Amino acid sequence: MTDESMTNGTMTKSQRIGEIVETSTTGFVAVSKTLHQPPALGSLVKVQLGGEDYAYGVVAFGTTVSPDPGRRAVPRASDEVYDEAVYARQPQLTRVLHTEFSVVLVGCFEDGSIRQHLPPHPPRLHYDVHECTSDEVRRFSERLVYFRLLLDAQGQVPAEQLLAAHIRQVYRARGHDAAWLERAARQVTSLLRDDYDRMMTVLYGIEP
Amino acid sequence: MARKRLGVVTDGAFNAGLTVRLDPGVSTEEMRIGEFVVVEGEGNRYFSLISDMQLRATDAALLADPPREASPFIAQALRGTTTYATVQVKPMLMMPRGADTDFLVDLEPPQPVRTIPMHFAELHEATESDFGAVFGHEDRTHFAMGKPLTMDIPICINLARLVERSNGVFGQSGTGKSFLVRLLLCGVIESGLAVNLVFDMHDEYAFGKESEDGVFVKGLKHLFGSKLLVYSLDEKAQARGGRGVDVTLQIGLNQIEAEDVLLLAEELNLRATAEANVGLLTDAYGADWLSRFLAMSPTDISAFCEQYGAHEGSLSALQRNLKRIERRPYVVPEAPFSVIDEMVAALDKGQHVILHFGRYDHPLDHMLVANVVTRRVRHLYREKVERYEQTQSPADKPRPLMITIEEAHKFLNPAVSRQTIFGVIARELRKYHVTLTVVDQRPSGIDSEVLSQLGTRITGKLTDERDIEAVLTGVSGRSFLRGTLESLDTREQVLLMGHAVPMPIVVQTRKYDEVFYAALGAGEKRSAQLDIVELFGE
């Protein structure tokens, strides 16, 4: 695919949402640019691999913690000051907390076409994570081979929940494309045909 | 023409047929047992029939705990993947796959299957050209019997092959047997491939009749006029206006032979000693035995018993019983064979004969008359065949004769089929150019040896296990045809199988109505000139 929108020029227009702080062949962890606002569970993101190549991944987990692994947050609210007011009263909190999200790699853009397999190299540390536009989501989700990679993901969220969340995201990004949803559902039943319970979990999760 | 893909072959055996997994989105409800389908192998195209359907699931848990409140969305997602359907397909004929074209005319005709396709061969709906390739197109020798259940195209039977062998038309009462027979007779008469002798036992074929739907349908006499002669036993029928009876037939006591009487053992309530007594009588009096026996006084009987060592009591009982024959109004002391000989002469000229029983529709009448007439007819045919074999001149070649009898189990049940002339005809096949079309609603009553000789079977719905078994005697692939037979509609659906069709097929029978009459009329004009030549010479 040598589409204009896939070139580097257009890429920079899509929103930067985070920076990679931990990376591996199967996925990476990034810190969100804005506190409390990691990309939605199951949404499609991408990272530049070099040149015009990109890695695609699906957001698999999000958390807001202290950057220092040894420190836990302590309660700061009182009867008068709670929720958003806590942050207004103590602005330093936005400095000592950050929001992380982890991403499962599901494909890459390589040699001018979209591939639904793991990228050859892990994304580089400190590179930016970009949100994918609806158009890119649409193009990437034309084929559904990558559902297998999602189902094999070892994360905090059960794989079938992750898959259901992803399908919901794509369905929305594709403008409630019922034909696509039906195709996705068939792919799910075909992949999970040996595990009726997990299959039904996904199906109930994506039912419009 | 685009073929609709239905599924792929996933399993199979030559004997058991192929298992085809249906594609998602193809429902079993779109298919019918016995439907004609096509499997596209790599090198061959297989014309097949659907013999069974199964519902399957990949996961037993689904079957144990089906999604009770599943939305249409989930049901749709499960359908065709986790739950799916397979159909059993029985290949019947195959032909080499030509280039991707609908012009099958130039290719060799389909052959019986000798192999099966490999995995993932595709199952397709049959197209019009597939039907055409297998069943031929309507012409002089191909007569349209009806159309397949799913398509509006004619299915033809090969009349030339039909008249080669004896045939059977079966079906429960009310499945339209007599209409089927009318159709068949019309086809054969129209084609001129054989002459017909029809024993019209229930007054159904010769003249117009009200059908079960309350429509008045035309009789064959009305459709074919002078091509068809009606002989009637009923002397009053000729007098009745507008019926067009050509000849009133009488049976002479001199024409009744020992075997005719013995065949009527049940109807006449004859004892076991009858056969021996009749034997003695024929030994003593020859052809005149019956009239002389019936004329005997009690003193004559005791004199006869003395002379021949018969038992007086049983002989007078026999005489009492046989008097019933004498009392039939159409039976006369002496009748010349010339009436029947003239009948055969008419058949020779290509005219068809319906023997109309009129008000004499007791089984006694059917069996007595049909036997006497048929025996004479076959005798004459035999002479003709022998002459033909001698001269080998095409002019002497007898026209094939098709004899249609109803209530066939009366003539062909195991107890009597060895004695009746019909049993002989059914067994000796077409050696003497005479074949039978047996019409019956209880095929299980017919001798299995006769059933196995039937070339073409046309059968409506049957439910009795024994009848189904009987109809399928001597047919290959019985187990799967049985399902087809059981699933037929009560009206207007028949299964065609055997010699005259390349493979078994279920058809919706053609309507016997104005359109049909018109189609026949069209053929009539074409062949009228030919008939004049045939009847009266150049």
XYZ file of C-alpha atoms in Angstrom:
746
model
C 0.000 0.000 0.000
C 1.612 3.207 -1.114
C -1.124 5.463 -0.008
C -0.324 9.114 0.560
C -1.778 9.107 4.014
C 0.548 6.326 5.032
C 3.672 8.323 4.274
C 5.658 10.026 6.940
C 4.226 13.406 6.038
C 0.745 12.499 7.049
C 1.875 10.445 9.982
C 3.125 13.445 11.864
C -0.335 14.918 11.701
C -1.833 12.137 13.786
C -1.776 12.846 17.443
C 1.193 11.920 19.601
C -0.174 10.327 22.727
C 2.739 8.877 24.580
C 6.394 7.915 24.812
C 7.784 4.411 24.992
C 9.476 3.594 28.292
C 9.734 -0.153 28.047
C 9.844 -2.206 24.882
C 10.002 -5.791 23.636
C 9.261 -7.809 20.528
C 5.671 -8.477 21.512
C 4.724 -5.135 22.954
C 5.732 -2.003 24.797
C 4.810 0.239 27.711
C 4.421 3.960 27.139
C 3.763 6.925 29.366
C 0.786 8.953 28.307
C 1.327 12.587 27.355
C -1.593 13.553 29.560
C -2.215 12.311 33.049
C -5.297 10.122 33.471
C -5.855 9.917 29.730
C -4.361 6.800 28.285
C -5.738 5.785 24.882
C -8.919 3.717 25.128
C -8.588 0.026 25.830
C -8.489 -1.824 22.518
C -7.704 1.185 20.355
C -5.158 0.955 17.575
C -1.866 2.869 17.925
C 1.358 2.990 15.940
C 5.039 3.698 16.388
C 7.560 4.631 13.746
C 10.148 1.922 13.199
C 12.364 3.916 10.886
C 11.823 5.253 7.405
C 8.236 4.651 6.383
C 7.850 1.539 8.442
C 5.514 1.504 11.388
C 4.560 -0.943 14.049
C 0.876 -1.288 14.937
C -0.391 -2.262 18.312
C -3.540 -2.486 20.376
C -3.792 -0.803 23.770
C -4.016 -3.657 26.244
C -3.780 -2.039 29.673
C -3.647 1.344 31.351
C -2.642 2.493 34.841
C -1.788 5.650 36.732
C 1.017 5.213 39.274
C 4.006 6.938 40.732
C 7.035 6.795 38.441
C 9.017 5.555 41.390
C 8.162 1.878 41.751
C 8.905 1.987 45.456
C 6.329 4.613 46.249
C 2.629 4.059 46.602
C 0.078 6.812 46.487
C -1.516 7.752 49.801
C -5.084 9.073 50.245
C -5.255 12.865 50.042
C -8.983 13.633 49.906
C -11.020 14.939 52.805
C -14.707 15.642 53.315
C -14.414 19.065 51.715
C -11.727 18.384 49.173
C -12.238 15.439 46.886
C -12.049 14.329 43.297
C -10.794 17.051 40.959
C -10.326 19.483 43.854
C -7.544 17.302 45.253
C -5.438 18.062 42.195
C -6.304 21.757 42.271
C -5.233 21.987 45.913
C -2.021 20.004 45.371
C -0.654 20.787 41.864
C 2.591 18.871 42.586
C 0.622 15.651 42.202
C 0.651 15.991 38.426
C 4.449 15.882 38.647
C 4.756 12.855 40.909
C 2.156 10.729 39.076
C 2.038 9.487 35.541
C -0.291 7.408 33.389
C 1.142 4.350 31.685
C -0.387 2.119 29.067
C 0.816 -1.097 27.554
C 0.398 -2.071 23.946
C 0.343 -5.491 22.270
C 1.968 -5.476 18.847
C -0.269 -6.852 16.117
C 1.248 -5.780 12.821
C 3.416 -3.426 10.913
C 3.605 -1.323 7.801
C 6.514 -2.705 5.868
C 7.631 -2.459 2.239
C 4.559 -0.479 1.397
C 1.924 -2.811 2.746
C 0.161 -3.645 5.959
C 1.294 -6.911 7.539
C -0.532 -8.571 10.354
C 2.383 -10.202 12.083
C 4.901 -9.075 14.697
C 7.307 -6.367 13.479
C 10.851 -7.631 12.915
C 12.315 -5.309 15.594
C 10.884 -4.001 18.818
C 9.910 -0.308 18.672
C 12.624 1.960 19.968
C 12.647 3.295 23.493
C 11.533 6.937 23.880
C 9.891 6.982 20.459
C 6.467 8.557 20.246
C 3.267 6.594 20.176
C 0.647 7.890 17.742
C -3.074 7.448 17.701
C -4.370 5.955 14.432
C -6.916 7.876 12.388
C -10.257 6.274 11.515
C -8.976 5.834 8.005
C -5.964 3.891 9.194
C -8.092 1.787 11.509
C -10.357 0.995 8.607
C -7.458 -0.036 6.405
C -5.717 -2.090 9.045
C -8.871 -3.943 10.038
C -9.725 -5.027 6.516
C -8.062 -8.326 7.280
C -8.653 -10.006 10.613
C -5.677 -12.324 10.855
C -4.251 -10.279 13.738
C -7.070 -11.410 16.052
C -4.905 -14.444 16.701
C -2.082 -12.276 18.053
C -4.505 -10.467 20.318
C -5.891 -13.706 21.670
C -2.394 -14.912 22.493
C -1.499 -11.747 24.393
C -0.378 -12.333 27.983
C -1.501 -9.297 29.898
C -3.403 -8.179 32.941
C -6.615 -8.030 30.917
C -7.940 -11.421 29.761
C -7.322 -11.798 26.060
C -11.010 -12.247 25.176
C -11.897 -9.022 26.995
C -9.135 -7.263 25.126
C -10.352 -8.626 21.814
C -13.918 -7.590 22.554
C -12.746 -4.091 23.496
C -10.730 -3.854 20.325
C -13.640 -4.957 18.135
C -15.872 -2.377 19.795
C -13.275 0.337 19.090
C -12.881 -0.609 15.460
C -16.649 -0.901 14.976
C -16.993 2.647 16.236
C -14.056 3.920 14.159
C -15.544 2.343 11.052
C -18.765 4.211 11.591
C -20.786 1.305 12.945
C -20.037 -0.941 10.040
C -22.430 -3.868 10.647
C -21.013 -6.019 7.857
C -17.543 -5.728 9.340
C -18.843 -6.567 12.791
C -20.487 -9.684 11.462
C -17.277 -10.701 9.767
C -15.346 -10.087 12.970
C -17.859 -12.147 14.937
C -17.427 -15.041 12.528
C -13.670 -14.774 12.862
C -14.041 -14.900 16.629
C -16.262 -17.971 16.538
C -13.867 -19.619 14.186
C -10.811 -18.845 16.371
C -12.481 -19.804 19.618
C -14.496 -22.744 18.320
C -12.861 -25.024 20.865
C -13.602 -22.802 23.810
C -17.259 -22.056 23.955
C -17.114 -19.977 27.156
C -14.437 -17.596 25.931
C -16.159 -17.345 22.587
C -19.426 -16.343 24.166
C -17.602 -13.798 26.354
C -16.358 -12.051 23.240
C -19.660 -12.327 21.411
C -21.636 -10.876 24.307
C -18.947 -8.194 24.590
C -19.292 -7.021 21.018
C -23.007 -7.404 20.540
C -24.227 -4.031 19.261
C -24.527 -18.890 -15.932
C -23.245 -18.234 -12.445
C -23.564 -21.248 -10.210
C -24.361 -20.691 -6.598
C -21.770 -22.295 -4.352
C -23.232 -24.289 -1.500
C -20.255 -25.807 0.271
C -17.132 -27.938 0.031
C -16.519 -31.654 0.207
C -14.823 -32.550 3.477
C -15.270 -36.265 3.730
C -16.675 -39.170 1.828
C -16.524 -42.673 0.562
C -17.447 -44.066 -2.795
C -20.098 -46.313 -1.312
C -21.520 -43.961 1.244
C -21.389 -40.732 -0.720
C -19.753 -37.423 0.018
C -20.049 -35.232 3.074
C -20.266 -31.576 2.184
C -19.901 -28.834 4.744
C -22.255 -26.043 3.854
C -20.845 -22.565 3.544
C -21.837 -20.062 6.228
C -24.930 -18.339 4.968
C -26.250 -21.399 3.152
C -29.193 -22.831 5.004
C -30.353 -26.415 4.929
C -33.813 -25.004 4.426
C -32.817 -23.895 0.962
C -32.272 -27.513 0.011
C -34.441 -30.532 -0.434
C -33.733 -34.204 0.016
C -33.370 -35.673 -3.435
C -32.368 -32.353 -4.963
C -30.149 -32.455 -8.007
C -26.784 -30.772 -7.341
C -23.386 -30.628 -8.968
C -19.994 -31.309 -7.382
C -17.120 -29.744 -9.273
C -14.105 -31.988 -8.966
C -10.741 -31.162 -10.477
C -11.230 -33.146 -13.650
C -14.874 -34.124 -13.554
C -18.262 -32.730 -12.867
C -20.372 -34.993 -10.677
C -24.143 -34.909 -10.983
C -25.405 -35.849 -7.573
C -28.395 -36.040 -5.313
C -28.730 -34.790 -1.774
C -29.448 -37.824 0.334
C -29.231 -36.563 3.888
C -28.599 -33.466 5.981
C -27.031 -33.134 9.396
C -26.675 -30.333 11.908
C -23.298 -30.193 13.603
C -21.484 -28.169 16.250
C -17.754 -27.898 16.797
C -18.124 -27.766 20.552
C -20.165 -30.166 22.623
C -20.574 -27.481 25.290
C -22.726 -25.492 22.915
C -25.077 -28.415 22.491
C -25.257 -28.985 26.218
C -25.871 -25.346 26.993
C -27.265 -23.550 23.965
C -27.393 -19.752 24.221
C -30.963 -19.370 25.300
C -31.309 -15.643 25.111
C -28.945 -15.166 22.237
C -29.662 -12.171 20.092
C -29.968 -12.574 16.334
C -26.449 -11.168 16.134
C -24.953 -13.963 18.185
C -27.003 -16.643 16.503
C -25.813 -15.283 13.183
C -22.189 -15.357 14.331
C -22.463 -18.932 15.549
C -24.235 -20.096 12.437
C -21.898 -21.548 9.876
C -18.868 -21.535 12.203
C -19.483 -23.105 15.560
C -22.744 -24.582 14.445
C -22.857 -25.722 10.890
C -24.626 -28.116 8.625
C -23.399 -30.888 6.405
C -25.229 -32.623 3.625
C -24.684 -36.103 2.304
C -24.382 -36.058 -1.428
C -24.539 -39.141 -3.599
C -22.780 -38.771 -6.949
C -24.752 -40.545 -9.662
C -23.189 -39.515 -12.949
C -19.986 -37.827 -13.964
C -18.663 -36.121 -17.025
C -15.306 -34.614 -17.823
C -15.116 -30.937 -17.052
C -14.739 -29.041 -20.260
C -13.684 -25.467 -20.568
C -15.731 -23.179 -18.382
C -18.683 -23.024 -20.663
C -22.340 -23.785 -20.676
C -22.171 -25.477 -24.021
C -22.251 -29.069 -22.955
C -23.709 -30.283 -26.211
C -20.451 -31.269 -27.804
C -19.128 -33.140 -24.809
C -19.723 -36.814 -24.346
C -22.801 -37.655 -22.310
C -22.514 -38.244 -18.566
C -21.241 -41.646 -17.480
C -21.974 -43.610 -14.319
C -19.659 -42.578 -11.509
C -16.541 -44.606 -11.036
C -14.654 -42.304 -8.712
C -15.213 -39.494 -6.257
C -13.736 -36.001 -6.073
C -11.044 -35.050 -3.547
C -11.307 -32.778 -0.516
C -12.563 -29.257 -0.999
C -14.299 -29.965 -4.283
C -17.111 -27.454 -4.455
C -20.794 -28.219 -4.287
C -22.949 -26.066 -6.530
C -26.568 -25.645 -7.337
C -27.458 -27.259 -10.619
C -28.068 -24.954 -13.529
C -30.365 -25.371 -16.453
C -27.535 -26.623 -18.630
C -26.713 -29.304 -16.060
C -30.262 -30.570 -16.217
C -30.096 -30.436 -19.979
C -26.828 -32.371 -20.067
C -28.242 -35.133 -17.932
C -31.896 -35.369 -18.851
C -31.800 -34.216 -22.449
C -34.100 -31.747 -24.089
C -37.680 -32.211 -25.130
C -37.958 -33.799 -28.552
C -39.682 -36.731 -30.196
C -38.165 -39.334 -27.918
C -37.764 -37.173 -24.832
C -41.015 -36.448 -23.121
C -41.235 -33.839 -20.379
C -42.696 -35.431 -17.266
C -42.495 -32.376 -15.096
C -39.996 -29.999 -13.630
C -37.526 -30.192 -10.770
C -38.693 -28.906 -7.415
C -36.461 -25.891 -7.430
C -36.427 -24.808 -11.020
C -38.808 -24.206 -13.870
C -37.328 -26.356 -16.606
C -38.608 -29.580 -18.101
C -37.271 -32.950 -16.950
C -37.564 -35.461 -19.725
C -37.737 -39.195 -19.770
C -36.359 -41.103 -22.684
C -39.388 -42.758 -24.243
C -37.317 -44.989 -26.492
C -35.773 -46.487 -23.390
C -39.061 -46.499 -21.520
C -40.758 -48.787 -24.024
C -37.792 -51.150 -24.099
C -38.598 -52.641 -20.721
C -41.499 -53.227 -18.418
C -42.252 -50.311 -16.165
C -43.984 -49.613 -12.911
C -46.105 -46.691 -11.782
C -46.674 -46.743 -8.049
C -48.064 -44.511 -5.374
C -50.639 -44.455 -2.662
C -54.158 -43.838 -3.646
C -54.658 -40.141 -4.286
C -51.087 -39.453 -5.407
C -52.183 -39.001 -8.986
C -51.229 -42.355 -10.468
C -53.886 -42.275 -13.121
C -52.774 -38.810 -14.215
C -49.229 -40.027 -14.419
C -50.312 -42.931 -16.544
C -52.283 -40.591 -18.795
C -49.192 -38.435 -19.186
C -47.030 -41.417 -19.999
C -49.552 -42.817 -22.450
C -49.881 -39.438 -24.144
C -46.120 -39.272 -24.437
C -45.822 -42.734 -25.919
C -48.778 -42.310 -28.270
C -47.480 -38.946 -29.406
C -44.005 -40.296 -30.069
C -45.252 -43.355 -31.949
C -42.448 -45.411 -30.429
C -44.802 -48.128 -29.260
C -48.431 -49.047 -29.478
C -50.484 -49.288 -26.334
C -52.995 -51.734 -25.053
C -54.555 -50.297 -21.936
C -56.817 -52.199 -19.593
C -58.928 -49.360 -18.323
C -60.315 -51.087 -15.282
C -61.678 -48.109 -13.474
C -62.927 -46.133 -16.429
C -60.154 -43.586 -16.155
C -58.319 -43.245 -19.422
C -60.645 -43.565 -22.378
C -63.116 -40.845 -21.608
C -63.232 -37.518 -19.859
C -63.389 -37.592 -16.111
C -63.656 -35.223 -13.247
C -60.358 -34.897 -11.449
C -59.976 -34.672 -7.690
C -59.754 -30.911 -8.013
C -63.181 -30.869 -9.603
C -61.909 -30.022 -13.071
C -63.178 -32.002 -15.997
C -60.200 -33.488 -17.838
C -60.156 -34.896 -21.313
C -59.952 -38.608 -21.982
C -57.396 -40.079 -24.332
C -60.096 -40.807 -26.900
C -60.806 -37.082 -27.093
C -57.158 -36.235 -27.434
C -56.198 -38.808 -30.011
C -59.426 -39.555 -31.898
C -58.986 -42.166 -34.566
C -55.469 -42.991 -33.455
C -57.015 -44.762 -30.540
C -59.706 -47.456 -30.502
C -61.903 -48.095 -27.519
C -63.069 -51.656 -26.995
C -65.715 -51.991 -24.351
C -67.155 -54.924 -22.494
C -70.143 -52.860 -21.645
C -72.671 -53.288 -24.445
C -74.520 -50.226 -23.202
C -71.469 -47.992 -23.444
C -71.574 -48.021 -27.204
C -75.152 -46.889 -27.202
C -74.413 -43.961 -24.896
C -73.850 -40.878 -26.986
C -70.587 -39.002 -27.146
C -68.403 -41.735 -25.759
C -67.074 -43.096 -28.998
C -66.773 -46.782 -28.225
C -65.491 -48.470 -31.356
C -66.052 -52.145 -30.630
C -67.976 -54.108 -28.030
C -65.936 -57.054 -26.899
C -67.356 -60.385 -25.888
C -65.562 -63.316 -24.377
C -66.509 -66.809 -25.458
C -66.411 -69.776 -23.147
C -64.276 -71.424 -25.835
C -61.609 -68.764 -25.223
C -61.286 -69.460 -21.541
C -58.484 -71.825 -20.723
C -57.656 -73.782 -17.636
C -55.124 -71.237 -16.428
C -57.690 -68.431 -16.586
C -59.955 -70.342 -14.311
C -57.230 -71.318 -11.890
C -56.120 -67.710 -11.699
C -59.584 -66.892 -10.445
C -59.371 -69.444 -7.651
C -59.700 -66.761 -5.028
C -62.516 -64.817 -6.691
C -64.481 -67.950 -7.563
C -63.790 -69.583 -4.237
C -62.308 -72.698 -5.858
C -61.029 -75.596 -3.792
C -57.619 -77.137 -3.920
C -58.967 -79.990 -6.011
C -60.018 -77.628 -8.778
C -56.723 -77.781 -10.596
C -56.840 -81.571 -10.919
C -60.470 -81.545 -12.010
C -59.922 -78.857 -14.598
C -57.004 -80.882 -15.863
C -59.210 -83.902 -16.337
C -61.830 -81.837 -18.119
C -59.401 -80.325 -20.570
C -57.905 -83.731 -21.225
C -61.344 -85.012 -22.072
C -62.801 -82.120 -24.043
C -59.934 -79.938 -25.200
C -60.752 -76.308 -26.019
C -64.481 -76.796 -25.503
C -64.077 -78.015 -21.979
C -65.749 -75.156 -20.197
C -68.912 -74.933 -22.251
C -69.324 -78.678 -22.220
C -68.662 -78.896 -18.508
C -71.122 -76.145 -17.695
C -73.733 -77.868 -19.819
C -73.362 -81.149 -17.941
C -76.343 -82.465 -16.014
C -75.788 -84.206 -12.667
C -76.041 -87.543 -14.428
C -73.407 -86.448 -16.934
C -71.156 -85.525 -14.061
C -71.432 -88.849 -12.348
C -70.831 -90.606 -15.678
C -67.736 -88.445 -16.183
C -66.520 -89.232 -12.676
C -66.969 -92.896 -13.273
C -65.023 -92.746 -16.497
C -62.152 -90.523 -15.350
C -62.019 -91.298 -11.647
C -62.928 -87.802 -10.452
C -64.691 -87.003 -7.202
C -68.290 -86.259 -7.878
C -68.825 -83.818 -5.017
C -65.885 -81.654 -5.876
C -66.714 -81.679 -9.555
C -70.255 -80.451 -9.002
C -68.912 -77.820 -6.612
C -66.545 -76.702 -9.346
C -69.392 -76.534 -11.797
C -71.453 -74.414 -9.424
C -68.571 -72.013 -8.989
C -67.778 -71.787 -12.656
C -71.359 -70.934 -13.465
C -70.511 -67.481 -12.184
C -68.343 -66.971 -15.226
C -71.131 -68.007 -17.515
C -73.446 -65.521 -15.883
C -71.250 -62.515 -16.711
C -73.200 -60.626 -19.381
C -70.233 -60.244 -21.724
C -69.510 -63.965 -21.707
C -71.118 -65.827 -24.599
C -70.996 -69.556 -25.339
C -68.852 -69.069 -28.376
C -66.929 -66.051 -29.604
C -64.504 -65.907 -32.482
C -60.935 -64.899 -31.821
C -61.270 -62.603 -34.787
C -62.240 -59.615 -32.616
C -58.990 -59.844 -30.728
C -57.129 -60.587 -33.927
C -58.565 -57.423 -35.413
C -57.423 -55.606 -32.328
C -53.907 -56.809 -32.947
C -54.195 -55.843 -36.582
C -55.127 -52.324 -35.466
C -52.131 -52.276 -33.146
C -50.048 -53.340 -36.116
C -51.206 -50.302 -38.002
C -50.081 -48.108 -35.168
C -53.452 -47.605 -33.553
C -53.716 -47.778 -29.798
C -56.348 -49.734 -27.945
C -58.067 -49.069 -24.666
C -60.092 -51.895 -23.246
C -62.849 -50.271 -21.338
C -64.533 -52.338 -18.646
C -67.408 -49.980 -18.089
C -69.705 -51.163 -15.370
C -67.936 -54.514 -15.093
C -65.353 -53.561 -12.568
C -65.329 -56.621 -10.403
C -61.859 -58.197 -10.022
C -63.305 -61.293 -11.633
C -63.954 -59.327 -14.818
C -60.557 -57.671 -14.775
C -58.647 -60.851 -14.397
C -60.686 -63.001 -16.730
C -60.792 -60.557 -19.612
C -57.308 -59.186 -19.259
C -55.882 -62.665 -19.229
C -57.841 -63.958 -22.189
C -57.101 -60.905 -24.287
C -53.475 -60.619 -23.359
C -52.771 -64.249 -23.942
C -54.165 -64.022 -27.445
C -52.299 -60.797 -28.124
C -49.041 -62.215 -26.958
C -49.634 -65.363 -28.959
C -50.042 -63.307 -32.108
C -47.016 -61.229 -31.245
C -44.996 -64.315 -30.740
C -45.942 -65.546 -34.193
C -45.007 -62.190 -35.624
C -41.654 -62.204 -33.946
C -40.968 -65.681 -35.181
C -41.882 -64.632 -38.698
C -39.663 -61.598 -38.382
C -36.782 -63.717 -37.194
C -37.288 -65.906 -40.194
C -37.543 -63.212 -42.838
C -35.486 -60.572 -41.057
C -37.335 -58.086 -43.199
C -37.868 -54.714 -41.538
C -41.454 -54.737 -42.806
C -42.206 -57.701 -40.586
C -40.755 -56.149 -37.502
C -43.557 -55.943 -34.938
C -44.224 -52.612 -33.332
C -43.284 -52.670 -29.661
C -46.424 -53.115 -27.592
C -46.890 -51.659 -24.158
C -49.652 -53.209 -22.073
C -50.891 -51.157 -19.155
C -52.625 -52.932 -16.290
C -53.977 -51.508 -13.086
C -54.329 -53.315 -9.791
C -51.252 -55.160 -10.915
C -50.820 -57.036 -7.651
C -53.865 -59.118 -8.530
C -52.100 -60.449 -11.625
C -48.572 -60.439 -10.371
C -48.691 -61.506 -6.754
C -46.288 -64.296 -5.881
C -49.066 -66.898 -5.809
C -50.249 -66.346 -9.370
C -47.509 -64.491 -11.189
C -46.082 -67.740 -12.495
C -49.393 -68.680 -14.027
C -50.652 -65.439 -15.493
C -49.598 -64.294 -18.868
C -48.570 -61.013 -17.276
C -46.028 -62.760 -15.123
C -44.600 -64.345 -18.247
C -44.437 -61.030 -20.097
C -42.806 -59.271 -17.162
C -40.173 -61.952 -16.940
C -39.329 -62.506 -20.557
C -38.693 -58.807 -21.024
C -38.900 -57.569 -24.529
C -38.091 -60.775 -26.307
C -41.455 -60.656 -28.032
C -41.641 -56.872 -28.206
C -44.324 -56.792 -25.531
C -43.749 -54.943 -22.279
C -45.908 -54.169 -19.293
C -46.656 -51.003 -17.470
C -47.895 -52.075 -14.086
C -49.892 -49.578 -12.085
C -50.426 -50.302 -8.436
C -50.834 -48.784 -5.040
C -49.522 -51.785 -3.132
C -46.271 -52.724 -4.831
C -45.439 -55.029 -1.941
C -48.143 -57.345 -3.266
C -46.222 -57.898 -6.474
C -43.832 -60.792 -6.912
C -40.329 -59.552 -6.203
C -39.037 -61.395 -9.222
C -41.319 -59.304 -11.401
C -40.412 -56.106 -9.567
C -36.737 -56.678 -10.135
C -37.364 -56.864 -13.878
C -38.985 -53.460 -14.081
C -36.935 -51.064 -16.139
C -38.335 -47.677 -15.210
C -40.176 -46.906 -12.008
C -42.247 -43.852 -11.468
C -43.475 -43.567 -7.967
C -45.515 -41.145 -5.938
C -45.567 -41.052 -2.200
C -45.522 -44.347 -0.372
C -45.532 -44.664 3.386
C -45.755 -48.349 4.042
C -42.315 -49.731 4.776
C -42.937 -52.866 2.728
C -44.177 -50.914 -0.268
C -41.115 -48.712 -0.239
C -38.904 -51.748 0.045
C -40.758 -53.359 -2.858
C -40.474 -50.349 -5.159
C -36.762 -50.172 -4.554
C -36.202 -53.857 -5.283
C -33.278 -54.179 -7.634
C -32.372 -50.478 -7.498
C -28.914 -49.411 -6.433
C -28.505 -46.830 -3.693
C -31.688 -47.893 -1.996
C -31.029 -46.528 1.427
C -30.814 -42.988 0.246
C -33.669 -43.243 -2.235
C -35.835 -44.382 0.619
C -35.487 -41.018 2.331
C -36.371 -39.294 -0.886
C -39.431 -41.435 -1.366
C -40.694 -40.809 2.133
C -40.334 -37.080 1.750
C -42.388 -36.751 -1.408
C -45.433 -34.545 -1.361
C -48.732 -36.343 -1.517
C -49.783 -34.695 -4.725
C -47.992 -34.108 -7.945
C -44.499 -35.081 -6.882
C -42.962 -38.260 -8.168
C -39.613 -39.961 -8.109
C -38.417 -41.111 -11.514
C -35.794 -43.800 -11.565
C -34.479 -46.551 -13.732
C -33.900 -47.265 -17.364
C -35.536 -44.215 -18.927
C -33.811 -41.598 -16.792
C -30.043 -41.296 -16.395
C -30.348 -40.874 -12.641
C -33.159 -40.824 -10.103
C -34.881 -37.473 -9.812
C -37.872 -36.006 -8.044
C -40.147 -33.984 -10.259
C -43.208 -31.901 -9.891
C -45.434 -33.580 -12.452
C -46.685 -31.744 -15.437
C -50.260 -30.534 -15.294
C -52.732 -32.437 -17.385
C -54.630 -29.406 -18.610
C -55.373 -27.156 -21.554
C -51.712 -26.240 -21.939
C -50.808 -29.886 -22.164
C -53.568 -30.612 -24.684
C -52.302 -27.728 -26.779
C -48.730 -29.050 -26.648
C -49.979 -32.413 -27.826
C -52.028 -30.800 -30.567
C -48.953 -29.044 -31.849
C -47.176 -32.350 -32.109
C -50.196 -33.882 -33.731
C -50.190 -31.539 -36.689
C -46.531 -32.195 -37.326
C -46.968 -35.912 -37.334
C -50.366 -36.069 -39.029
C -48.866 -36.504 -42.443
C -46.648 -39.283 -41.168
C -49.611 -41.025 -39.611
C -51.577 -40.991 -42.814
C -48.677 -42.634 -44.528
C -48.278 -45.133 -41.729
C -51.936 -46.033 -41.599
C -52.821 -46.184 -45.233
C -49.528 -46.628 -46.988
C -47.935 -44.267 -49.450
